[in-house]
XYZ file of C-alpha atoms in Angstrom:
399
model
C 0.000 0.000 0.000
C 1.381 3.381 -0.601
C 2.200 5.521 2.273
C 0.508 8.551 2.989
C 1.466 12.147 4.442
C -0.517 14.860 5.484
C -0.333 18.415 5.356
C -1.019 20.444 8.412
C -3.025 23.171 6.626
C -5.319 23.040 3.524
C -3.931 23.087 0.144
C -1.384 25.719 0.303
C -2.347 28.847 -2.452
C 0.624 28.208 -4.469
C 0.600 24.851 -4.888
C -3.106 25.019 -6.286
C -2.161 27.512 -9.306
C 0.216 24.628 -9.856
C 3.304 25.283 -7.662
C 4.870 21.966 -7.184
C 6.823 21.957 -4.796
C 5.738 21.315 -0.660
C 7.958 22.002 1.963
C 9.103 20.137 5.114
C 7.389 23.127 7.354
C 4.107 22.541 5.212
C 4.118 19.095 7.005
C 2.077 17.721 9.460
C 4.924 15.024 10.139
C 7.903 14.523 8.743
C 7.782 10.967 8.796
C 11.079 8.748 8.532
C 9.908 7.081 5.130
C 13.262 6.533 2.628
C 14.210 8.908 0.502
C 12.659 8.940 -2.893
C 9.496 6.919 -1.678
C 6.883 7.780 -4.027
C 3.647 9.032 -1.107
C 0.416 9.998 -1.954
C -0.592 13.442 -0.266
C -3.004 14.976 1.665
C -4.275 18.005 3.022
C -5.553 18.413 6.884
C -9.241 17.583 5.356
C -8.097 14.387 3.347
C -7.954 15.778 -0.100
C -5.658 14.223 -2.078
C -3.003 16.271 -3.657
C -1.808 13.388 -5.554
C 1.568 11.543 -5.296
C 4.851 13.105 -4.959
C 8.480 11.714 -4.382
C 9.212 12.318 -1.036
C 12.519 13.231 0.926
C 13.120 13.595 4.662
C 16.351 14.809 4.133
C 15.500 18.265 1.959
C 13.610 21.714 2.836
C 11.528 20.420 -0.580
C 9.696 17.635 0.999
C 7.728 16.503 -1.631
C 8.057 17.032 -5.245
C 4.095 16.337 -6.886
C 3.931 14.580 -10.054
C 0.576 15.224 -11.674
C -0.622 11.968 -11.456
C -2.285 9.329 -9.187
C -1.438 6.122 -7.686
C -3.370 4.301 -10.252
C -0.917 5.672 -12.805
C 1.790 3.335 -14.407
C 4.883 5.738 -13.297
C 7.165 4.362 -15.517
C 4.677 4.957 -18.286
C 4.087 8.395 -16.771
C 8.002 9.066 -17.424
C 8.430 7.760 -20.718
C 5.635 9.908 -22.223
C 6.505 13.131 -20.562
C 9.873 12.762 -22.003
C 8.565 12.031 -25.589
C 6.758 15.221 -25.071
C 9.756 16.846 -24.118
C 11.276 15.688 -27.444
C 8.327 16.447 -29.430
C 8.157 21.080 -27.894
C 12.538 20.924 -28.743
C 11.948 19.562 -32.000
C 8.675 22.219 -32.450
C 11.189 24.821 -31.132
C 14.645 24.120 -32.853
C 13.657 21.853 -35.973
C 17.505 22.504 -37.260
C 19.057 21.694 -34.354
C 19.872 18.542 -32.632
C 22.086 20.124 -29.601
C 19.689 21.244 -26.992
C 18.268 20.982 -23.856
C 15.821 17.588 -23.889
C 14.176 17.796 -20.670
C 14.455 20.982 -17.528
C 13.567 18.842 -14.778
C 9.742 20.403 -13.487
C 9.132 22.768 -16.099
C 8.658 18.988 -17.833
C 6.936 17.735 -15.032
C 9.542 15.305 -14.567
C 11.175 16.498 -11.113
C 14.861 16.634 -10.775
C 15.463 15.316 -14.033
C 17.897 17.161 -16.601
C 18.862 15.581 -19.903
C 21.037 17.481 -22.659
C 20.962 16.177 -25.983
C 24.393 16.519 -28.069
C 23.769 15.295 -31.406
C 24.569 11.197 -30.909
C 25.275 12.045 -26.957
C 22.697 12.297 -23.998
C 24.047 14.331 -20.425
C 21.593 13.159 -17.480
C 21.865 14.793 -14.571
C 19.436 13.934 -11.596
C 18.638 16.361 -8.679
C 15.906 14.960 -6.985
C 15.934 11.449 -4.618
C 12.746 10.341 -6.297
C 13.802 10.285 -9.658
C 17.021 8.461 -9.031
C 15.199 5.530 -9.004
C 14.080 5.818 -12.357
C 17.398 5.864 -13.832
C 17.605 2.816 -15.672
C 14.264 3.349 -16.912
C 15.021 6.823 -18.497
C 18.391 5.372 -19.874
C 16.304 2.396 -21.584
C 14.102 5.043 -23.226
C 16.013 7.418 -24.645
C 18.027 4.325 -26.347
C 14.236 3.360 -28.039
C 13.178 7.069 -28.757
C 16.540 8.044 -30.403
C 17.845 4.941 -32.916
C 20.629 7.169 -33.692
C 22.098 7.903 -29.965
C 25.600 6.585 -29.496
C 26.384 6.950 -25.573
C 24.276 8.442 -22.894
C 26.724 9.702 -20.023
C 25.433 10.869 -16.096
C 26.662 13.443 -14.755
C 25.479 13.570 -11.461
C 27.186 16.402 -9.825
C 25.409 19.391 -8.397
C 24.961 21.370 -5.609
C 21.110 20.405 -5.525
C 22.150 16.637 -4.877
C 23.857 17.730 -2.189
C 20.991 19.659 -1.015
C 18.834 16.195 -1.611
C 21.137 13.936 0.708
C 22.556 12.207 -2.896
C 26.459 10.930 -3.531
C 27.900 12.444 -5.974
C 29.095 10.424 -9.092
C 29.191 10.477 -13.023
C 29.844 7.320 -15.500
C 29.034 6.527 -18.525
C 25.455 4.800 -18.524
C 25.301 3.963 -22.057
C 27.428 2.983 -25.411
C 30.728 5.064 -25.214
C 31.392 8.778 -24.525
C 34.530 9.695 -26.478
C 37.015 12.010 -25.168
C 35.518 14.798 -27.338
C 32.287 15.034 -28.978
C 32.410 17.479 -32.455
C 28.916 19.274 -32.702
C 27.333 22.312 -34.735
C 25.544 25.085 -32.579
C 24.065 27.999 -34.908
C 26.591 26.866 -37.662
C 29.739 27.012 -35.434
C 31.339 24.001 -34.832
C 32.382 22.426 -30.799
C 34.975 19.897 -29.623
C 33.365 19.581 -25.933
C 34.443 17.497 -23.196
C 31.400 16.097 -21.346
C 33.301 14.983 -18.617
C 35.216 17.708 -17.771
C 32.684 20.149 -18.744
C 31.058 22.096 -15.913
C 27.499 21.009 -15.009
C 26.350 18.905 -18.096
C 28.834 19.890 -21.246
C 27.419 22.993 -23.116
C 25.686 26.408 -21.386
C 22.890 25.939 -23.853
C 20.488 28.546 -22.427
C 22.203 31.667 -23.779
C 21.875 30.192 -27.754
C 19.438 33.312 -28.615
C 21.230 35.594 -26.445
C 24.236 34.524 -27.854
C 23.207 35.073 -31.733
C 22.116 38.453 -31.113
C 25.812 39.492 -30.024
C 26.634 37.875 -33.363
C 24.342 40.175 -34.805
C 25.713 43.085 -33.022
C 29.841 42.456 -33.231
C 31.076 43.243 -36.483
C 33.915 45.553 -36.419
C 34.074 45.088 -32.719
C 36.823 44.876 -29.934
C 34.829 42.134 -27.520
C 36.106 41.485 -24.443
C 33.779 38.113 -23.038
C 34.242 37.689 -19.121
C 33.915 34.304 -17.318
C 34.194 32.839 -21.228
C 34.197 29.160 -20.226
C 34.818 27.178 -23.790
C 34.467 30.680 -25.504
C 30.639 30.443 -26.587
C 30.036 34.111 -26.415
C 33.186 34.831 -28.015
C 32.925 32.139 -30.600
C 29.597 33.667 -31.567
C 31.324 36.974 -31.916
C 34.102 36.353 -33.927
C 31.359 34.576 -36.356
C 29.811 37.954 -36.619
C 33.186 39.295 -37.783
C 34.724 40.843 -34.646
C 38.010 42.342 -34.907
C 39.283 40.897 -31.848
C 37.426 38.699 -29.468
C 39.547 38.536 -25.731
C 38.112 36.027 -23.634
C 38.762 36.126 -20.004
C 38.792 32.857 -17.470
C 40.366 32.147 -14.019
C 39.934 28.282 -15.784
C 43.003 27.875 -18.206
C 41.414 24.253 -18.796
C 38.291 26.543 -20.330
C 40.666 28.802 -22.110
C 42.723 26.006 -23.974
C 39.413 24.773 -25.017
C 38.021 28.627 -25.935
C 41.502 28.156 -28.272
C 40.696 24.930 -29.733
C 36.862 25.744 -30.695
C 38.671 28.961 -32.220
C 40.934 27.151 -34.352
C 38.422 24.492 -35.208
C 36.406 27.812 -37.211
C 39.162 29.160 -38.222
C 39.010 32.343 -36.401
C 42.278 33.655 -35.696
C 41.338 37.036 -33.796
C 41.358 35.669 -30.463
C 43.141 36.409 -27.081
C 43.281 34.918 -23.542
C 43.647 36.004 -20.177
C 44.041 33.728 -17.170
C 42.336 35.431 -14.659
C 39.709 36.453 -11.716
C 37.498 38.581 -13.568
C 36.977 41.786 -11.415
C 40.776 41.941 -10.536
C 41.271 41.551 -14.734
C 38.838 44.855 -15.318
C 40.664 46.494 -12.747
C 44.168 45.553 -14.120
C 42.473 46.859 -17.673
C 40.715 50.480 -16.129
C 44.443 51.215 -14.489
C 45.665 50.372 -17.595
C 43.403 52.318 -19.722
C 42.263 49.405 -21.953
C 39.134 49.642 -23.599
C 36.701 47.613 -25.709
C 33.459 47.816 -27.965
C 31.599 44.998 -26.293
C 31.943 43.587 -22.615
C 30.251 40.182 -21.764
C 29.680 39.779 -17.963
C 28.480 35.736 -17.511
C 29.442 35.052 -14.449
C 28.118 31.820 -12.136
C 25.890 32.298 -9.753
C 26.295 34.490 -6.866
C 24.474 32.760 -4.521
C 22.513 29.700 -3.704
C 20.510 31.019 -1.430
C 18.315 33.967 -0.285
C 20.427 34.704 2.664
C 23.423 35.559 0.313
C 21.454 37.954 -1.459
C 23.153 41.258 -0.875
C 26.404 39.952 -1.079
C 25.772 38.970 -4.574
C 24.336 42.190 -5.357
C 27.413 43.729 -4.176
C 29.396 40.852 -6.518
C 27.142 42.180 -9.308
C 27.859 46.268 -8.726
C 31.478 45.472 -8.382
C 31.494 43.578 -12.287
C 29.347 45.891 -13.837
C 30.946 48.804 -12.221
C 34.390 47.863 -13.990
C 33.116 46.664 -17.284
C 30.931 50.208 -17.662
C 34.932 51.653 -16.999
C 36.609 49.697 -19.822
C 33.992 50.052 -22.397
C 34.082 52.751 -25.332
C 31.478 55.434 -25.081
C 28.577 54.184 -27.513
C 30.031 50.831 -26.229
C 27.851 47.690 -25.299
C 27.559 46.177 -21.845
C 25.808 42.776 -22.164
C 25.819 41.417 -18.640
C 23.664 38.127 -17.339
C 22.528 36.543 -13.984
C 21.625 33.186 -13.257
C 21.409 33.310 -9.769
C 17.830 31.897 -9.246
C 17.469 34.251 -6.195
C 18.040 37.641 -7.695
C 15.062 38.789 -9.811
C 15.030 40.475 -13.037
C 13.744 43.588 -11.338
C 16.479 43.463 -8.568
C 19.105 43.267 -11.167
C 17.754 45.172 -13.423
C 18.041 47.942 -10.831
C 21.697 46.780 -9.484
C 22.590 47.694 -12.901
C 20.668 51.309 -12.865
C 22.262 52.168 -9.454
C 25.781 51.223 -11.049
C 25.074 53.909 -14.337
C 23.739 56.633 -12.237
C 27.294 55.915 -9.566
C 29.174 56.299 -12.839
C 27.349 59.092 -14.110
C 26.385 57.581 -17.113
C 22.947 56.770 -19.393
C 22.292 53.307 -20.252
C 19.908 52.314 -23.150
C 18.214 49.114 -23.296
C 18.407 47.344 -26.422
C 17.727 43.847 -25.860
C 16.350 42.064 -22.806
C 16.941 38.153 -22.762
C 15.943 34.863 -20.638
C 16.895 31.723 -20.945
C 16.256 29.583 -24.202
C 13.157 27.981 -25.106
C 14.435 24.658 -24.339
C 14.587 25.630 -20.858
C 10.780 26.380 -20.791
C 9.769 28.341 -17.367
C 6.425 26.947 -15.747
C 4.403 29.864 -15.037
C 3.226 28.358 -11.346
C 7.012 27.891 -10.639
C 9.077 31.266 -10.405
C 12.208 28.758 -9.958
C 12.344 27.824 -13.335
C 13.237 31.344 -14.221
C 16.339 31.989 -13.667
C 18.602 33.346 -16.149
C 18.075 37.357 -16.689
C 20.519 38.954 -19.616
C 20.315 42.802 -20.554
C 22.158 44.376 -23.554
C 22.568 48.206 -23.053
C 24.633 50.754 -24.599
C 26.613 52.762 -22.991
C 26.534 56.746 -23.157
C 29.240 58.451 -21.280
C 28.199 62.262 -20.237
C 31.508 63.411 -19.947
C 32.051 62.878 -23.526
C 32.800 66.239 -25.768
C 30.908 64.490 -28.675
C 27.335 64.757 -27.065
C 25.157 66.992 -25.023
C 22.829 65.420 -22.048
């Protein structure tokens, strides 16, 4: 029989527009079931919620699943992930890099895939769903005739978070030392294994190709460049010189190779902290068309909040410095915990500190294959601005 849990209140607000997440304070109990034990819920009148994968371990209890205990949940898995398949293919019908499945904004908790051409990344952040491993693993070999190797990267901060070892293995085939893919026409030697969370940053693609758009003729400096994407989308759109800037030389040397495999031969490296780099650059009067802030996240939590605000005045503060006047600042946050309006207005505080007028050209989020469920403010989490920058002091205008 499955086990049950109760709430100690009614239905919580959120969770009825579709929120699906309940917490351990929500709780009537917090029993000492295992973790991952798929529970059915209910409220403090006995209405059923539904079943959920539960954890006793995790300030997100239970994780609900849209479905009842009648329901076939290996079934329930394999056609939420052919659905998955079906909105990327809707979305990017040229493409066959992208993200397959973003964990609840597919209704499939936890659960991360990445698709690379022949090559599948899973990644699994929630106890419940680790138990459906080999069962995702045999599906994606059925759906996808042409897959080659399916590797699992299974390390995260939110595993650690969930009470969950961290490992990663091949789970499928063979995983070659580097896989050779096309993103937007540019070609990438990635490492999966050595890659940081699972191979490719594949949420910036449109953000990405409207830098193209914007870089011709451009000095580009691009800050906390990883493998280069940013700046390998640049020099594409015919930058003059494309500097890319990592404390990571492992990232840099690969930033060169993915260079050299497009035959681009305007690039330049700098092994580096970022801020102390811009500083290093304003003392030394060095200047570019286009800065690319892309930094991790500042925080994985609320109660780091202002220190990441102060992380994200510091960057912008120094990249507004080394840009040109009609320059371009394109800066991002993926910190889950800072909203768009918060940084949006870390960013307005920074102009007016540097006496300056910013124009908004562009405002990005993540890409489409990281859909955002409407009920779940989680799932959005990546805010990117493009501004230019007009510098009052300059002889060549009038404010």
């Amino acid at each position: 029989m499955m086990k049950r849990i109760r709430l100690r209140t009614k239905i919580p607000k959120r969770v009825l527009k579709g929120h699906l997440w309940i917490f351990s304070n929500e709780l009537d109990d917090v029993p000492k079931f295992p973790k991952g034990e798929i529970v059915e819920i209910f409220d403090k009148e006995e209405v059923s919620l539904g079943i959920g994968f539960f954890n006793p371990n995790s300030l997100i209890a239970i994780r609900l699943l849209k479905c009842t205990k009648d329901d076939n949940f290996n079934d329930i898995i394999k056609s939420r992930i052919h659905e998955a398949k079906r909105l990327r293919e809707k979305i990017f019908p040229k493409e066959t890099s992208y993200r397959l499945v973003y964990s609840e904004s597919d209704f499939l908790p936890g659960l991360i895939i990445d698709r690379y051409e022949h090559y599948f990344v899973i990644q699994i952040n929630s106890a419940g769903m680790e138990n459906f491993l080999e069962t995702i693993i045999q599906y994606l070999v059925e759906l996808f005739p042409s897959l080659k190797g399916i590797f699992i990267k299974n390390i995260s901060h939110f595993r650690k978070l969930e009470g969950l070892d961290e490992y990663q293995r091949v789970g499928y085939g063979h995983i070659p030392d580097e896989i050779e893919i096309y993103d937007n026409d540019i070609r990438l030697k990635i490492n999966i294994a050595e890659s940081q969370k699972t191979g490719l940053f594949l949420d910036h693609r449109l953000n990405r190709m409207f830098l193209r758009n914007l870089s011709e003729n451009m000095d580009v400096l691009d800050c906390y460049s990883n493998y280069g994407g940013f700046g390998l989308y640049c020099a594409f759109g015919k930058a003059n010189r494309v500097t890319c800037v990592d404390i990571s030389n492992l990232a840099l040397e690969r930033a060169k190779i993915n260079f050299e495999l497009n035959n681009f031969t305007n690039l330049e490296t700098e092994e580096s902290d970022v801020l102390e780099f811009l500083r290093n650059s304003f003392g030394n009067n060095r200047k570019w068309d286009i800065v690319i802030l892309d930094p991790p996240s500042f925080t994985k939590s609320k109660q780091h909040i202002r220190q990441a605000i102060l992380g994200y005045t510091q960057i912008n503060k120094y990249a507004i410095r080394v840009l040109n006047n009609f320059g371009f600042l394109a800066t991002a946050s993926c910190s889950m915990h800072i909203s768009e309006e918060t940084f949006l207005e870390t960013i307005k505080k920074v102009a007016l500190s540097q006496n300056i007028q910013l124009k908004l050209i562009y405002r990005g989020n993540q890409s489409p294959d990281h859909p955002i469920l409407i009920a779940m403010p989680e799932t959005n989490y990546l805010k990117f601005f493009v501004f230019q920058v007009v510098k009052s002091n300059s002889k060549n205008i009038i404010l």
